[in-house]
PDB file of N, CA and C in Angstrom:
ATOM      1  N   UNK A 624      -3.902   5.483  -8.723  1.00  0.00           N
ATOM      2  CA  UNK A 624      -2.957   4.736  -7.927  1.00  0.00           C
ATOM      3  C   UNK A 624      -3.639   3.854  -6.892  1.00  0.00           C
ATOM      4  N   UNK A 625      -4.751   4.538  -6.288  1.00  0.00           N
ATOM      5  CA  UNK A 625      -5.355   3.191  -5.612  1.00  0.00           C
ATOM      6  C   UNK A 625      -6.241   2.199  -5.753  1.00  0.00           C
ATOM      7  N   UNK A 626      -6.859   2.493  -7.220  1.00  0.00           N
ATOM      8  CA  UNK A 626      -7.056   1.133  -7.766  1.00  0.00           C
ATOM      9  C   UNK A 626      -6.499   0.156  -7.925  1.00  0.00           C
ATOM     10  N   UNK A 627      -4.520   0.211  -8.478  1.00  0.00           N
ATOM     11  CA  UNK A 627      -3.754  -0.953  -8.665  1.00  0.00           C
ATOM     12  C   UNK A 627      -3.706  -1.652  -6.979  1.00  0.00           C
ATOM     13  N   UNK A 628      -3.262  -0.665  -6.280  1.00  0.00           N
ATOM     14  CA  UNK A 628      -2.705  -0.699  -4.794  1.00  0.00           C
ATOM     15  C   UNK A 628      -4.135  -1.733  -4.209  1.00  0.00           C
ATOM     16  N   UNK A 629      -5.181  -1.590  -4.305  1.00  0.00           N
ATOM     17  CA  UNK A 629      -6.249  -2.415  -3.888  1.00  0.00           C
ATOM     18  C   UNK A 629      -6.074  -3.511  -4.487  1.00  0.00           C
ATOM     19  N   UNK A 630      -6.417  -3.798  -5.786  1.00  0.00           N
ATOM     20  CA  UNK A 630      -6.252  -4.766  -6.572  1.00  0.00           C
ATOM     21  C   UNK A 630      -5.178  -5.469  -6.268  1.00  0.00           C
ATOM     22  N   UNK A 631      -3.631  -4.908  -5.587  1.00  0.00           N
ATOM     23  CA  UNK A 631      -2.963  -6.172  -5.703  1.00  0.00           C
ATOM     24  C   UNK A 631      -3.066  -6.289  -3.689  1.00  0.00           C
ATOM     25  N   UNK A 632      -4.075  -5.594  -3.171  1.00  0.00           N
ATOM     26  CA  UNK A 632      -4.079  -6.321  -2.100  1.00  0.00           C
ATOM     27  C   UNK A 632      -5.034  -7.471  -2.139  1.00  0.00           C
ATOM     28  N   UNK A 633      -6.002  -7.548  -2.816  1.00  0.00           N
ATOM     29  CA  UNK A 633      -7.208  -8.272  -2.542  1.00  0.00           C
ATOM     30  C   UNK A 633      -6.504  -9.574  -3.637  1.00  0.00           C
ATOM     31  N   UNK A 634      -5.823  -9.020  -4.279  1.00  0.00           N
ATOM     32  CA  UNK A 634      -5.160 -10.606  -4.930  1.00  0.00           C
ATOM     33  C   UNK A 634      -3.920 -11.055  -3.831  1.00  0.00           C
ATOM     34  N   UNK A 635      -3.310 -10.425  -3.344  1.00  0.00           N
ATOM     35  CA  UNK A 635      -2.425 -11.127  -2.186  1.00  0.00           C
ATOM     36  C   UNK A 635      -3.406 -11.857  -1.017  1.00  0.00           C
ATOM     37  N   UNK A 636      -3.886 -11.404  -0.870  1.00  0.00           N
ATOM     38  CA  UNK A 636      -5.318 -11.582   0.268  1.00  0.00           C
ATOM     39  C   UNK A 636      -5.941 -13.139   0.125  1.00  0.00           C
ATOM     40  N   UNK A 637      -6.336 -13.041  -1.636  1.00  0.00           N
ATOM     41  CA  UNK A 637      -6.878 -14.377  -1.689  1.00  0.00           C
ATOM     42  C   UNK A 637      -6.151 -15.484  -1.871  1.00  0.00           C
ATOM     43  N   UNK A 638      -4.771 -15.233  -1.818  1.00  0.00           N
ATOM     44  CA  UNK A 638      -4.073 -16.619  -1.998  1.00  0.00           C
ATOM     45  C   UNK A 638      -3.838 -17.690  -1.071  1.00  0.00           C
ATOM     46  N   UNK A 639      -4.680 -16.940   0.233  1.00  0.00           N
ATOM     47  CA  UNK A 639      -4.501 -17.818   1.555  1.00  0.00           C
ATOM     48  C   UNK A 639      -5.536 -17.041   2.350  1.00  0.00           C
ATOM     49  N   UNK A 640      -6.977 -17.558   2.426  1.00  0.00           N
ATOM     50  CA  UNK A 640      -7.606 -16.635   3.289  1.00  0.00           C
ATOM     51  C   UNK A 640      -7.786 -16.746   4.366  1.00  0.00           C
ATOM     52  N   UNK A 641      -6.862 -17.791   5.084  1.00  0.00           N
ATOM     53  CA  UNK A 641      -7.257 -18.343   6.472  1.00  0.00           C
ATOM     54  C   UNK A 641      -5.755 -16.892   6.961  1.00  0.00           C
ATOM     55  N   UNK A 642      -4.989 -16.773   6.692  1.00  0.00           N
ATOM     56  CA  UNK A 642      -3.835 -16.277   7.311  1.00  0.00           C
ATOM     57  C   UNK A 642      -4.253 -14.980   7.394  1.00  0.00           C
ATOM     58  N   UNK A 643      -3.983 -15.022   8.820  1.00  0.00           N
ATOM     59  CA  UNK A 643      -4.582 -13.500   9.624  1.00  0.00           C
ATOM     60  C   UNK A 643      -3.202 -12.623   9.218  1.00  0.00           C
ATOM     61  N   UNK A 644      -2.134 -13.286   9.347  1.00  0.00           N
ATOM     62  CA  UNK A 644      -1.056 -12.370   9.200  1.00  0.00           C
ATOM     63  C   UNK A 644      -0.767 -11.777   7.916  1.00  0.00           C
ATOM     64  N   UNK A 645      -1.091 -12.294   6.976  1.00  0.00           N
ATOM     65  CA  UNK A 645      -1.108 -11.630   5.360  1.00  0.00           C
ATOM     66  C   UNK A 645      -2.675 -10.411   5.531  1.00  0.00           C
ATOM     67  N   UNK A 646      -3.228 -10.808   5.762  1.00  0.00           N
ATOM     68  CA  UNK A 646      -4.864  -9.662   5.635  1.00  0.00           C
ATOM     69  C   UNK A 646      -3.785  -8.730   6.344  1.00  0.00           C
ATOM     70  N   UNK A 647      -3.514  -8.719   8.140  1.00  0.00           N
ATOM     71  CA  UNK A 647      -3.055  -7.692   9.044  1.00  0.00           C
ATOM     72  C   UNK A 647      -1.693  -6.723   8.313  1.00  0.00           C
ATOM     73  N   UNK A 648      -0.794  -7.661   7.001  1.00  0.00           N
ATOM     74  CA  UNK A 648       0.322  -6.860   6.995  1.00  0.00           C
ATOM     75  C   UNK A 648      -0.287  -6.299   5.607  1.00  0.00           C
ATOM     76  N   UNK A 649      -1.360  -6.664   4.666  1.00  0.00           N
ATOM     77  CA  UNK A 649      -1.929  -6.027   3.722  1.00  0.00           C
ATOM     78  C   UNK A 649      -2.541  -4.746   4.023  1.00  0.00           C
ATOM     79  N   UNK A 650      -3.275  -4.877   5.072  1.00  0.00           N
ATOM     80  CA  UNK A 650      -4.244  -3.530   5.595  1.00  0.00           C
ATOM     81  C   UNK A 650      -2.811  -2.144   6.553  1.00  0.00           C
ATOM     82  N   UNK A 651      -1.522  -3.284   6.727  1.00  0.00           N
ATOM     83  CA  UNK A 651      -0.969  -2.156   7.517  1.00  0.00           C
ATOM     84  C   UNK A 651      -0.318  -1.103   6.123  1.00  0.00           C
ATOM     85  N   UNK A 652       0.489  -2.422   5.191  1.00  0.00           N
ATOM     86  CA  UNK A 652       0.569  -1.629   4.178  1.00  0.00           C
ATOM     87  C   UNK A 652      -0.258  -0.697   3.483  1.00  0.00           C
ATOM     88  N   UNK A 653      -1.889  -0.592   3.630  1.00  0.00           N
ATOM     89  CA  UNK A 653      -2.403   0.187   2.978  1.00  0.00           C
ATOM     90  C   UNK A 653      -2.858   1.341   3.446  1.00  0.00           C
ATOM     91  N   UNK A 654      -2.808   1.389   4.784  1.00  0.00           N
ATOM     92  CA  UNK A 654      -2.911   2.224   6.089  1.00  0.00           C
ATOM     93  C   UNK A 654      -1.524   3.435   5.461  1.00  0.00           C
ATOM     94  N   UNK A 655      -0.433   2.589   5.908  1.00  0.00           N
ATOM     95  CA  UNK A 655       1.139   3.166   5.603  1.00  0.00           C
ATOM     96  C   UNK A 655       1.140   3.867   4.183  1.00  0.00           C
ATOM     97  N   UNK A 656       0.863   3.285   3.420  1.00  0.00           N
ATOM     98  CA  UNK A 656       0.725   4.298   1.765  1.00  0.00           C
ATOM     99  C   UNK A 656      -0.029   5.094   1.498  1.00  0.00           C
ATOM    100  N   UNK A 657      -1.311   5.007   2.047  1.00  0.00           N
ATOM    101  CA  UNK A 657      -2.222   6.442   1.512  1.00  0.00           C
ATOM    102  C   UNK A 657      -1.943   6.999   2.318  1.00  0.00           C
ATOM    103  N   UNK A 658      -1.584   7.141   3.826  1.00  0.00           N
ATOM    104  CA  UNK A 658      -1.584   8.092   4.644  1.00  0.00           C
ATOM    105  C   UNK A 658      -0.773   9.462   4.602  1.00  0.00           C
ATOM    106  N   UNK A 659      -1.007  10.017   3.844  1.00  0.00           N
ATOM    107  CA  UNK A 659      -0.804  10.822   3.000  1.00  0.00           C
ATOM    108  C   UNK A 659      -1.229  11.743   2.781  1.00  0.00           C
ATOM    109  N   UNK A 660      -2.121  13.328   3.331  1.00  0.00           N
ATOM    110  CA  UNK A 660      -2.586  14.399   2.637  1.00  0.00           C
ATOM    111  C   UNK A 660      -2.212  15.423   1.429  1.00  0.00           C
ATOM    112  N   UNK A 661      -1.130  14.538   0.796  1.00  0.00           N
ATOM    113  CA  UNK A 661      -0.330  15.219  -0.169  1.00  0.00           C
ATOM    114  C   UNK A 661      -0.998  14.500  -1.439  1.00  0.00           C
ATOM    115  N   UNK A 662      -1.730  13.162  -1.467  1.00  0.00           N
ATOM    116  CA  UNK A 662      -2.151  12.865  -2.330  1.00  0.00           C
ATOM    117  C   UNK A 662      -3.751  13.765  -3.377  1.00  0.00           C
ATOM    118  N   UNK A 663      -4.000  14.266  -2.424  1.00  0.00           N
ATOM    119  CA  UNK A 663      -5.250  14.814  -2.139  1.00  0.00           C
ATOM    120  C   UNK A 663      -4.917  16.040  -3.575  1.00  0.00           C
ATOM    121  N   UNK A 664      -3.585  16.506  -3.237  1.00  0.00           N
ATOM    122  CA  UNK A 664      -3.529  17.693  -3.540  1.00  0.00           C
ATOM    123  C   UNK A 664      -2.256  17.999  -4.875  1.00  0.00           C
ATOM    124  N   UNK A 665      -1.986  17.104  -4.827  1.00  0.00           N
ATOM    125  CA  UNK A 665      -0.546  16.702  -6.357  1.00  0.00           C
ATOM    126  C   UNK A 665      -1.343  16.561  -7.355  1.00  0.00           C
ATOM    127  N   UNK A 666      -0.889  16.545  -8.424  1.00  0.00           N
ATOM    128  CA  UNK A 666      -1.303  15.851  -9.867  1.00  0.00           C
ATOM    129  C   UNK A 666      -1.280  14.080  -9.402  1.00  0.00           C
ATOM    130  N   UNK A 667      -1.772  13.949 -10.783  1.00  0.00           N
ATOM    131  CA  UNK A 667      -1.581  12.324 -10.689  1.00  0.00           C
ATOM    132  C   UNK A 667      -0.033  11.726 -10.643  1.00  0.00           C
ATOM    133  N   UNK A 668       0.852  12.172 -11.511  1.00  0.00           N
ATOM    134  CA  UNK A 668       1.712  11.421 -11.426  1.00  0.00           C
ATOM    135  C   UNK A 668       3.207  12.184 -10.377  1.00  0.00           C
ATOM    136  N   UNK A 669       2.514  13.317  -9.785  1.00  0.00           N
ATOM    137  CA  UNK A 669       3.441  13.483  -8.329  1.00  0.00           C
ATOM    138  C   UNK A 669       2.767  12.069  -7.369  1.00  0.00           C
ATOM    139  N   UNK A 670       1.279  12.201  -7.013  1.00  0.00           N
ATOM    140  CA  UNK A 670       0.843  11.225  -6.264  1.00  0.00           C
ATOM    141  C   UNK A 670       1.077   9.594  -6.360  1.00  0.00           C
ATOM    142  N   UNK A 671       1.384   9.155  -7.952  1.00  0.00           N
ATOM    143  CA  UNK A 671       1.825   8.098  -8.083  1.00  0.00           C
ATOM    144  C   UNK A 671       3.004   8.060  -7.298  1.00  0.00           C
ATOM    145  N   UNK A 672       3.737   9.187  -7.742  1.00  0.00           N
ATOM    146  CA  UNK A 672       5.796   9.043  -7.854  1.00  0.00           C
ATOM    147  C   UNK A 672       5.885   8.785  -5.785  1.00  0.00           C
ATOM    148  N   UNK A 673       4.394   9.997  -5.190  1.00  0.00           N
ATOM    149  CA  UNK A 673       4.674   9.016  -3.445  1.00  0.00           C
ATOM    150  C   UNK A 673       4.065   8.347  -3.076  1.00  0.00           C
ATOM    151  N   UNK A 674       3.063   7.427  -3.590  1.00  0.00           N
ATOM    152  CA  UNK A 674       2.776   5.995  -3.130  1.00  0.00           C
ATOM    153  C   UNK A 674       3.879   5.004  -3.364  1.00  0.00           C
ATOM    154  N   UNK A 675       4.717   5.281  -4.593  1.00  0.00           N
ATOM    155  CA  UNK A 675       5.621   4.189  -5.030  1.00  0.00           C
ATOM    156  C   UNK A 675       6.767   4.411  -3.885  1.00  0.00           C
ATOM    157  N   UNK A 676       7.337   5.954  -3.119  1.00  0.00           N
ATOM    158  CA  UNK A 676       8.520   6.255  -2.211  1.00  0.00           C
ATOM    159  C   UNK A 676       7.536   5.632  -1.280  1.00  0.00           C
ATOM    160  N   UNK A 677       6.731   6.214  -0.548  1.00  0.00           N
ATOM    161  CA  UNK A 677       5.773   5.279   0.639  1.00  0.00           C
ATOM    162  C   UNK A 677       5.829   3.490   0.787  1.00  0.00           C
ATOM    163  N   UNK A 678       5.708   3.318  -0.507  1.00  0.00           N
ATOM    164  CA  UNK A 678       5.775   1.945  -0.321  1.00  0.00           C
ATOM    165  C   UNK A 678       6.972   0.822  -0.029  1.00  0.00           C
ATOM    166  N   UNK A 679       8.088   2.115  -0.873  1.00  0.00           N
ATOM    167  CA  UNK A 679       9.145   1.581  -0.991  1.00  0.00           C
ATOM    168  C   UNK A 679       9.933   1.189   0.507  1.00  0.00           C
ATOM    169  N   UNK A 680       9.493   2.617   0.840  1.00  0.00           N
ATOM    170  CA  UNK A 680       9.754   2.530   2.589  1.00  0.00           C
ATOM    171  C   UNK A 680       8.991   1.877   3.220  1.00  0.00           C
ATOM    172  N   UNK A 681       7.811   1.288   2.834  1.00  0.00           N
ATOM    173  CA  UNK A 681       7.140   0.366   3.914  1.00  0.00           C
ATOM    174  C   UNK A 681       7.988  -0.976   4.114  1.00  0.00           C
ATOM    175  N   UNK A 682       8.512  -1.198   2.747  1.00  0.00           N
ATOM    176  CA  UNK A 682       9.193  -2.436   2.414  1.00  0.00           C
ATOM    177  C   UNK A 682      10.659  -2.206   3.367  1.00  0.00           C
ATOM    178  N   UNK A 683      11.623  -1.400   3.279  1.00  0.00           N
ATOM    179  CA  UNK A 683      12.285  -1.241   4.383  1.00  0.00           C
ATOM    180  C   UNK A 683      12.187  -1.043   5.740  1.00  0.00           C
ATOM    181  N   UNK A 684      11.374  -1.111   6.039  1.00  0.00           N
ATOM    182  CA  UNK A 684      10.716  -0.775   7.252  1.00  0.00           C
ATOM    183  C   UNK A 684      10.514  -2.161   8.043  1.00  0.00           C
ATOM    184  N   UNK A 685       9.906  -3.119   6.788  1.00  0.00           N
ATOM    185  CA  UNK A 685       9.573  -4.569   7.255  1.00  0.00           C
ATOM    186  C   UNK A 685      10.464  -5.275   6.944  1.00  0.00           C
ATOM    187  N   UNK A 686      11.814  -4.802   6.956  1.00  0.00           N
ATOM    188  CA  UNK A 686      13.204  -5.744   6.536  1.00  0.00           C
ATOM    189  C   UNK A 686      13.669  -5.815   7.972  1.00  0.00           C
ATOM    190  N   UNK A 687      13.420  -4.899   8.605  1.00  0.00           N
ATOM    191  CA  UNK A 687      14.216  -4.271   9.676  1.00  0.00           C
ATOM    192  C   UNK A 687      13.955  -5.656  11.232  1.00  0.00           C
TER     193      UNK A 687
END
């Protein structure tokens, strides 16, 4: 799971590398999703199933 999760930061990342505010809300998102000690310790696809709820909520979070 955090191979894709990298991969699609460093491709969001390069589509504009001057913008501080895309790097700052990429790194908060990635901060916000692994932070997590449950990943450590699930199978793979419990740990997938809460990066995808983590994320989902990061995304509500930044609606707000």
């Amino acid at each position: 799971p955090f191979s894709f999760t990298n991969s699609y930061v460093s491709i969001s990342q390069s589509w504009d590398t001057t913008s501080i505010s895309l790097t700052a809300a990429c790194d908060l998102f990635m901060r916000y999703v692994t932070r997590t000690t449950a990943l450590e310790y699930e199978n793979f696809d419990a740990a997938k199933c809460r990066l995808i709820e983590r994320g989902e909520k990061f995304g509500e979070i930044s609606l707000k």
